[in-house]
Coordinates of C-alpha atoms in Angstrom, one line a residue:
X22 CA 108.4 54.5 -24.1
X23 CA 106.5 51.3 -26.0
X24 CA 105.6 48.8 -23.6
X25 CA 108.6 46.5 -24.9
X26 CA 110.9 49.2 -24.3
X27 CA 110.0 49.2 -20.7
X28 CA 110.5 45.7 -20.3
X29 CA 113.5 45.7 -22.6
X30 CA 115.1 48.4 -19.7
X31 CA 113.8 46.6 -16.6
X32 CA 114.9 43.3 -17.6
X33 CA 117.4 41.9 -15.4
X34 CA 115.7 43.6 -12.8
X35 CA 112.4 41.9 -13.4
X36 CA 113.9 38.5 -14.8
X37 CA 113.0 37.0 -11.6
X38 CA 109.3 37.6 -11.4
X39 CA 109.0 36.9 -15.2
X40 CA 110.1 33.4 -14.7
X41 CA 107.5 32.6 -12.1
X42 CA 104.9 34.5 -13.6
X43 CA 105.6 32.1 -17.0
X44 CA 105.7 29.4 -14.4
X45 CA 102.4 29.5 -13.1
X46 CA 100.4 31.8 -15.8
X47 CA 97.2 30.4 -17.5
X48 CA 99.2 27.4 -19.5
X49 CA 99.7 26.3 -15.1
X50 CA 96.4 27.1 -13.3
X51 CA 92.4 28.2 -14.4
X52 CA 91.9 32.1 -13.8
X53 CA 89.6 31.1 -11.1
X54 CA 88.4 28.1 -8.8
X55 CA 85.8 26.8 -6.7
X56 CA 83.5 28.3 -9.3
X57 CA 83.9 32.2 -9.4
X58 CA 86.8 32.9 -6.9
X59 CA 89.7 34.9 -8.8
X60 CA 92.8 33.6 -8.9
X61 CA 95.1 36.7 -7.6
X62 CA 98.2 35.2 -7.5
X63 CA 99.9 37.1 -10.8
X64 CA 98.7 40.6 -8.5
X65 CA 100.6 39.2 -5.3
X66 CA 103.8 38.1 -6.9
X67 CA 104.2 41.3 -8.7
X68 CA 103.2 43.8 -5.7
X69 CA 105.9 41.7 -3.7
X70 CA 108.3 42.1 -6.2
X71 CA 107.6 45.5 -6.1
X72 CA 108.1 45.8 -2.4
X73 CA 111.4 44.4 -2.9
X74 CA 111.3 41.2 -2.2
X75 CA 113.8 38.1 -3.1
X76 CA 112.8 35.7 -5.2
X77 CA 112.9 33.1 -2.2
X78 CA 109.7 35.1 -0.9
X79 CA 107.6 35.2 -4.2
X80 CA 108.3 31.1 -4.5
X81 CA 106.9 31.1 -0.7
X82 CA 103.7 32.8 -1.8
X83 CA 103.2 30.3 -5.1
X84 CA 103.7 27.4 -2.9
X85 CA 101.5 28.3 0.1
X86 CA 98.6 29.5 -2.3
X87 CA 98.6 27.3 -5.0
X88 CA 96.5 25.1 -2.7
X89 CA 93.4 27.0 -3.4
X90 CA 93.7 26.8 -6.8
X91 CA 92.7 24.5 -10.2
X92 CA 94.2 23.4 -13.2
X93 CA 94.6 24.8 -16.5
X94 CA 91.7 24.1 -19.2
X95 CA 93.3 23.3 -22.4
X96 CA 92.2 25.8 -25.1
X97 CA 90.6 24.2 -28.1
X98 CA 91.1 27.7 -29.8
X99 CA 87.5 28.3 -30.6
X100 CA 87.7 32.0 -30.5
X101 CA 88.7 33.6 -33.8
X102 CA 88.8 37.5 -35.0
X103 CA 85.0 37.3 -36.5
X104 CA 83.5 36.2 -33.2
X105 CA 85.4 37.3 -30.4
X106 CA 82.9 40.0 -29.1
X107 CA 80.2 37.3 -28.9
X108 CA 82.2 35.2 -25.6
X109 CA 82.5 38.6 -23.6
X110 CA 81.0 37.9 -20.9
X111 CA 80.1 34.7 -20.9
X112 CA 82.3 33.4 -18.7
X113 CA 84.1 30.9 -20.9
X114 CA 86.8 29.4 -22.8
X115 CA 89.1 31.2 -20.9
X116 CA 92.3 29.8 -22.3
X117 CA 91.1 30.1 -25.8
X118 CA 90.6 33.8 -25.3
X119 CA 94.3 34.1 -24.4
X120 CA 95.4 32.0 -27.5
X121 CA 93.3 34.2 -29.3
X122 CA 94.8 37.8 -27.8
X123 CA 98.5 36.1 -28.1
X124 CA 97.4 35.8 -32.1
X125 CA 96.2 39.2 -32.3
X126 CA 99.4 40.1 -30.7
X127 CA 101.5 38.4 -33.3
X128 CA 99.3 40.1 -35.9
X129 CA 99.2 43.2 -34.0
X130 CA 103.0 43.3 -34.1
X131 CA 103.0 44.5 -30.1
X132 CA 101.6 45.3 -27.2
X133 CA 100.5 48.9 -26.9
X134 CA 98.6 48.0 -30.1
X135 CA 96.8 45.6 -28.5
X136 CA 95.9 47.2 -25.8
X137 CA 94.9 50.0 -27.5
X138 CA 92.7 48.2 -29.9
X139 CA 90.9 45.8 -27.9
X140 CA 91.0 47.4 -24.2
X141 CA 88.3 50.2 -24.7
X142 CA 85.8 48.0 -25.8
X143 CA 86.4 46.1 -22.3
X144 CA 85.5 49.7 -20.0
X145 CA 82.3 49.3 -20.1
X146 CA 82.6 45.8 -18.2
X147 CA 85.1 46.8 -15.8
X148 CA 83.3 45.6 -12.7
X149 CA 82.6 42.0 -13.4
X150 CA 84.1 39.4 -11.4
X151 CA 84.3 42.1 -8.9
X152 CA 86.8 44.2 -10.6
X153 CA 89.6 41.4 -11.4
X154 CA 89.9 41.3 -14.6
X155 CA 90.3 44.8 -14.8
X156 CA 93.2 44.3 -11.4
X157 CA 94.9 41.2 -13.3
X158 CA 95.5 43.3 -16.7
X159 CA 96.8 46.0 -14.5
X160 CA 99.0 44.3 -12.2
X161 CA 100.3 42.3 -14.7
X162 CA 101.0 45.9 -17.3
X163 CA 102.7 46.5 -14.1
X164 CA 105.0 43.0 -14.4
X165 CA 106.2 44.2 -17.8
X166 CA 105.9 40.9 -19.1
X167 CA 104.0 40.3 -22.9
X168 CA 102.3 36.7 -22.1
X169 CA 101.0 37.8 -18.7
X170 CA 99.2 40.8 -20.0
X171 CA 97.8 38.1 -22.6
X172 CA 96.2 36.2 -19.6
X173 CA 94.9 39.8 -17.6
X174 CA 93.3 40.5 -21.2
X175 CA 91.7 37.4 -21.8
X176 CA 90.3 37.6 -17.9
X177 CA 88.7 40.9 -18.4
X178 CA 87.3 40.0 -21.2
X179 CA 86.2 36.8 -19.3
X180 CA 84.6 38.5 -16.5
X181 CA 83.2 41.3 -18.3
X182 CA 80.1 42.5 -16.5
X183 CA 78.3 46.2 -18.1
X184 CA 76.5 48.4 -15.3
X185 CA 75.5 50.4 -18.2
X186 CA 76.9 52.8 -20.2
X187 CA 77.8 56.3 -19.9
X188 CA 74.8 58.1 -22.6
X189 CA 73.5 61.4 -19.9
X190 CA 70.6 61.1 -18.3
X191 CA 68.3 64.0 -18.7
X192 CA 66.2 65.6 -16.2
X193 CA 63.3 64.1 -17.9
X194 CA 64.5 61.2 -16.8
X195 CA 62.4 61.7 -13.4
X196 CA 65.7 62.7 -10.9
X197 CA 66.0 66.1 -9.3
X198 CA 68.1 68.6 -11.6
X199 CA 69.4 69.9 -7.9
X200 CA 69.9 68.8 -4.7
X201 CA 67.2 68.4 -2.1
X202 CA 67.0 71.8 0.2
X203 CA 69.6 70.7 2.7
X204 CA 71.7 69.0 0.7
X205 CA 75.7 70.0 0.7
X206 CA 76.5 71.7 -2.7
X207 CA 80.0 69.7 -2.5
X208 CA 80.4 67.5 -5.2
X209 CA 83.4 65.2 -4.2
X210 CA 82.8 61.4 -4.3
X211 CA 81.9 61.1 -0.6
X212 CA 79.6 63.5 -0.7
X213 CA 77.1 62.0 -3.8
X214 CA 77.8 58.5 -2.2
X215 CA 76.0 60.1 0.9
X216 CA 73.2 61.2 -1.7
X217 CA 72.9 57.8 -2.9
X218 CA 72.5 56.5 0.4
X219 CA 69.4 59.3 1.4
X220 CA 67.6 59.7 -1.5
X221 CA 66.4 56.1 -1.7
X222 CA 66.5 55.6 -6.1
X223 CA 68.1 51.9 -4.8
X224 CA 65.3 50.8 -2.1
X225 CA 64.6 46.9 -2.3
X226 CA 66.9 46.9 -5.3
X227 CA 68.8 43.4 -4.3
X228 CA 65.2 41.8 -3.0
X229 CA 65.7 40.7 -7.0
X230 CA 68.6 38.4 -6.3
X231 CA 66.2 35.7 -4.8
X232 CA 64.2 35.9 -8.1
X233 CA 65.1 34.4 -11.7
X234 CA 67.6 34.6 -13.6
X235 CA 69.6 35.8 -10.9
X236 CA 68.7 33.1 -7.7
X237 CA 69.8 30.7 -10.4
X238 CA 73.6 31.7 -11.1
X239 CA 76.5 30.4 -10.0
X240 CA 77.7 33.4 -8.5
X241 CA 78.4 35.3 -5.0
X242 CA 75.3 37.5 -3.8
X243 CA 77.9 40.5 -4.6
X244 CA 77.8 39.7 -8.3
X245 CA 74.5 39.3 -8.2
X246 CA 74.2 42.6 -7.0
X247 CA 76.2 44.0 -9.0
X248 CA 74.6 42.7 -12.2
X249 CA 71.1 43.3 -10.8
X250 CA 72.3 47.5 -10.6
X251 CA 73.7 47.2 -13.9
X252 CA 70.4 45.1 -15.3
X253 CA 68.0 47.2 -13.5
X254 CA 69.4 50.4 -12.5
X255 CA 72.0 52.0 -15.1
X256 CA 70.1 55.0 -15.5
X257 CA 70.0 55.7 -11.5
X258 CA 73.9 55.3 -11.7
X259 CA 74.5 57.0 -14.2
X260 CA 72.6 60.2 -12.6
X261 CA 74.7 59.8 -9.7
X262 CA 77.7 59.9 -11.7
X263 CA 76.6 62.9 -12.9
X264 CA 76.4 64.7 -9.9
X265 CA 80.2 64.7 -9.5
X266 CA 82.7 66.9 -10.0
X267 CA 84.6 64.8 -12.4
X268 CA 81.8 64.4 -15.1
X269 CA 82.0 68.3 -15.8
X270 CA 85.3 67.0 -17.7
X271 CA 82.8 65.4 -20.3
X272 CA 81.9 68.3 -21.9
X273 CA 86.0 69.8 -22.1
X274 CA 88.9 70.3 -24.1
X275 CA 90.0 66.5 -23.3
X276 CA 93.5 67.2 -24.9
X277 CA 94.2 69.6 -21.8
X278 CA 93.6 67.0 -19.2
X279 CA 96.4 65.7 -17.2
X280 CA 95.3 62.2 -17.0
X281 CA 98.3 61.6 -14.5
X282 CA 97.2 63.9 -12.1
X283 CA 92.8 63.1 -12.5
X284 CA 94.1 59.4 -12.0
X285 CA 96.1 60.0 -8.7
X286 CA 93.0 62.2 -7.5
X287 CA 90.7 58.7 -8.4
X288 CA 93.1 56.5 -6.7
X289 CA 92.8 59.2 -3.4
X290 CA 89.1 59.7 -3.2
X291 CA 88.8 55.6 -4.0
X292 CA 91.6 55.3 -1.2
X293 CA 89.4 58.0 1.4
X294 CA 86.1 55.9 0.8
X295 CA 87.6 52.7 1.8
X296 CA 89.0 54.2 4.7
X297 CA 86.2 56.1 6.1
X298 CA 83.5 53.5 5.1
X299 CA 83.9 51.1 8.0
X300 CA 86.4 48.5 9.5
X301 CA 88.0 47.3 6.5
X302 CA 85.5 46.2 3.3
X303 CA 86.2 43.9 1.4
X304 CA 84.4 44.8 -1.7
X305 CA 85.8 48.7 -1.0
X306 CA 89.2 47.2 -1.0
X307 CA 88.6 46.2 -4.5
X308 CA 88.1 49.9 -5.6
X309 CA 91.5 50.6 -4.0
X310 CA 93.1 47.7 -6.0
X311 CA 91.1 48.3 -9.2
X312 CA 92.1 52.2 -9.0
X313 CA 95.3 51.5 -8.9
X314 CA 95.7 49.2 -11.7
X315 CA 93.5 51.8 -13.6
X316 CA 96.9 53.8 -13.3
X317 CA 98.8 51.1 -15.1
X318 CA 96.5 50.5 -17.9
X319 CA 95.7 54.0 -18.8
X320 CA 98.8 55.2 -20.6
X321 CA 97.5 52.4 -23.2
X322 CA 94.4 53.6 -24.2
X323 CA 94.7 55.1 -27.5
X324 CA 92.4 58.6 -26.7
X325 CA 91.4 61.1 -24.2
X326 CA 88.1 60.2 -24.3
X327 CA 88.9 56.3 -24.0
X328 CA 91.0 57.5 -21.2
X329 CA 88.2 59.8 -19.6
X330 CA 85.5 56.8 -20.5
X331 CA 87.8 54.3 -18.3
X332 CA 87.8 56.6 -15.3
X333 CA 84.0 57.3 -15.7
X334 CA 83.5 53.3 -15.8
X335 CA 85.8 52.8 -12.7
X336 CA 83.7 55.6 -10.4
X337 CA 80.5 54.5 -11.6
X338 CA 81.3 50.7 -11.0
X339 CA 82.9 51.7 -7.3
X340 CA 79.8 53.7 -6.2
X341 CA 78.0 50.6 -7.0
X342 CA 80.3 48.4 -5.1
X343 CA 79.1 51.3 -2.3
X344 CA 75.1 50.3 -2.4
X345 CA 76.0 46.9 -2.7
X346 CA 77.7 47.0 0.9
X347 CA 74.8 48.6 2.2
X348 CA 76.3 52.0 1.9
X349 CA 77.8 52.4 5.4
X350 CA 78.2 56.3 6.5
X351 CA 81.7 57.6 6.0
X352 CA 83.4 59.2 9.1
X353 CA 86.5 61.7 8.7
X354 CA 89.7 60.5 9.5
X355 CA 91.2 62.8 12.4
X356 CA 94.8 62.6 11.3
X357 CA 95.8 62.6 14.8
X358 CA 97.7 59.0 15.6
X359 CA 100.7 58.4 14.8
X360 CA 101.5 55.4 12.6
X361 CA 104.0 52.7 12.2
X362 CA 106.5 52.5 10.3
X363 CA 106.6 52.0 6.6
X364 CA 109.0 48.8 6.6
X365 CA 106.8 47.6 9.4
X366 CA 103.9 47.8 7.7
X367 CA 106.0 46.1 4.8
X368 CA 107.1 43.3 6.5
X369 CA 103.4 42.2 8.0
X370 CA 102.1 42.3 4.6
X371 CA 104.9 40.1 3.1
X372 CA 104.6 37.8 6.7
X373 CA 100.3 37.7 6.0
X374 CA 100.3 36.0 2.9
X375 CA 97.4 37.2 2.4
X376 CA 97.4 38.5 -1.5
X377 CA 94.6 41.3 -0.8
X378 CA 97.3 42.7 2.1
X379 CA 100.0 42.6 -0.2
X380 CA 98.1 44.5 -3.0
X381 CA 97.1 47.2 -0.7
X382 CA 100.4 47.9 0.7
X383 CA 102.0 48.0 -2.3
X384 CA 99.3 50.4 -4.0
X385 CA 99.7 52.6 -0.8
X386 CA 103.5 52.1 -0.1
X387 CA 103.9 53.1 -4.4
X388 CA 101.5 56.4 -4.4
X389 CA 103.5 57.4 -0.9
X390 CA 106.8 57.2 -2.5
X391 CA 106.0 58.9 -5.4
X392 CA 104.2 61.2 -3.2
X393 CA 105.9 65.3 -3.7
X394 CA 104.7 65.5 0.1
X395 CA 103.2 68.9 -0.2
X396 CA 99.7 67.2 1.3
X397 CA 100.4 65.7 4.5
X398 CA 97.0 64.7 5.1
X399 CA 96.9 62.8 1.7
X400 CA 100.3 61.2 3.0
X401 CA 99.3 60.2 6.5
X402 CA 95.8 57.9 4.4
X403 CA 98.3 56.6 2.4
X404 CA 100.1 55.2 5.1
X405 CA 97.0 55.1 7.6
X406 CA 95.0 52.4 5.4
X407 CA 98.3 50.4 4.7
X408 CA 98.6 50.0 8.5
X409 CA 95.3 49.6 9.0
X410 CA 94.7 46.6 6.8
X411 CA 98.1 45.0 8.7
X412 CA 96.3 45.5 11.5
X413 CA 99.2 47.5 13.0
X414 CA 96.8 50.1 13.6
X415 CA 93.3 50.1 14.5
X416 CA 90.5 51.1 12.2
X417 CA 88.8 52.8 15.4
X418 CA 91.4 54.8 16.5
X419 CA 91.4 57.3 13.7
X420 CA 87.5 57.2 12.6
X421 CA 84.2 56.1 13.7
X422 CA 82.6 52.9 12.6
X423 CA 78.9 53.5 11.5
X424 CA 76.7 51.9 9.3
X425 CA 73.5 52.5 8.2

């Protein structure tokens, strides 16, 4: 089904969420404040919708955060067809980008052709803004509602941020064709992040932060980090991400991939790294959130290999978000506590307020449900990091807590 079909079916079920996402979309309030903090509350309001919760709540959430956040600039509507691809990036004229996109819309005639033609030149900046333009066009593909995809568009745009592309690195390149002697021959995402961390291609890489242009920025230290990776070390990245298991998809028969099923396996091994990594990152969170929006925006892209491309960007830019955070060591899970209960875990979300809570849950609480239970240990992190995060269960209890 076309993206107005879906919303054409869900609603009257959804009517109440459109009207205070309309309410306080980017004609209300600036994408972010106090200089480059994201404004997250489209991805709260529709993950507590989600969770079932009456309008009452999500008008709770709008009034207890709008606090943090700033007005709307007016657009001037400087951004026109001919020189849109010159703003990406630069962190301005927000609100003319989403005039702009609603016009292309118009143009377009609807949404999954806008999507489809301006989303894939967007992958490659996934990351900026640590990941949130890439959560706000999810989450708000998710709401089903035209405008508010208009306004997650405009952001990622916005906030676009390369780590560098995705051309192969050759072994010229000066990286080992192999692993050290020693090295585990698994290829799973945990195990290259532990590459990454002992081989030492990143040492003294953020000692740049303190030097022009970077020291300079108006930006947290993360972002700075992140742009100083994707300024300075795309190639290193890039060899990493071609250490996985997933990049031997680059070379295949991409109509035969079930891009359902690769994304759900993303989502998991984002899910396993935040959990194992240490008590609760913040940043690591982010590649929970951002995996799961992935899962919204995908149907939308209008190939395989922009579809394979997008997954690609979202691993790369994650195990970046890993060096950033110093790369702490990732313990097992012992999957021997027993957890609370999922409407427990519901309610202290929804009782937090806290929006990146409320995300989480709902990304868990979502993949659990839909869940055909046939993996109970992929069930029991599901519901282990939800619980976690409410802090109904401790971090401790179920895995080790070592950094580098």
């Amino acid at each position: 089904m076309s993206f107005e079909e879906l919303a054409a079916v869900s609603g009257a079920e959804d009517g109440p969420l459109w009207d205070i996402l309309r309410a306080t979309g980017s004609k209300k309030y600036h994408i972010e404040y106090n200089g480059y903090f994201s404004n997250h509350l489209s991805h709260a309001l529709v993950s507590l919708h989600r969770l079932g919760q009456p309008k009452e709540v999500l008008d709770q959430f709008h009034e207890y955060y709008k606090q943090w956040l700033e007005p709307a600039i007016p657009s001037q509507k400087r951004v026109t067809e001919e020189m849109w691809e010159t703003v990406i990036g630069e962190r301005k004229w927000y609100t003319d980008l989403v005039d702009f996109f609603t016009a292309e819309h118009t143009k377009l005639g609807s949404t999954d052709a806008l999507l489809a033609q301006y989303v894939p030149r967007l992958l490659e900046g996934l990351s900026g803004a640590a990941f949130h333009g890439l959560i706000e066009l999810g989450f708000t593909i998710e709401s089903r509602l035209t405008s508010a995809v208009l306004d997650g568009l405009a952001y990622m745009c916005f906030a676009y941020r390369s780590i560098g592309d995705l051309t192969p690195v050759p072994a010229s390149e000066g990286f080992p064709t192999t692993p050290s002697e020693g090295t585990p021959i698994d290829r799973d995402i945990c195990t290259i992040l532990k590459r990454m961390r002992e081989e030492h291609h990143f040492d003294g890489a953020f000692e740049h932060i303190k030097e022009p242009p970077y020291r300079d920025l108006d930006l947290s230290d993360f972002q700075k980090k992140m742009m100083v990776l994707g300024d300075m070390y795309p190639q290193q990245l890039q060899y990493y991400l071609q250490q996985l298991d997933l990049w031997d998809l680059h070379d295949q028969k991409l109509d035969d991939i079930d891009f359902t099923a690769l994304m759900k396996k993303v989502f998991d091994s984002m899910l396993t790294v935040y959990s194992t990594a240490r008590n609760d990152d913040f940043f690591l969170l982010h590649g929970v959130t951002s995996s799961f929006a992935m899962t919204r925006i995908l149907p939308y892209l209008p190939s395989p290999r922009d579809k394979l491309n997008a997954i690609f960007y979202l691993v790369k830019s994650v195990a970046a978000v890993y060096l950033v955070e110093d790369a702490p060591i990732l313990e097992p899970i012992t999957h021997e506590h027993p957890l609370p209960d999922w409407l427990d875990i519901i309610q202290t979300a929804v009782d937090s307020k806290d929006e990146h809570t409320i995300k989480v849950v709902y990304a868990c609480h979502d993949f659990f449900t839909k869940s055909t239970h046939a993996d109970e240990k992929q069930d029991y992190l599901y519901q282990f990091a939800a619980a976690c995060r409410t802090k109904l269960q401790p971090w401790k209890d179920a895995c080790k807590q070592n950094r580098k």
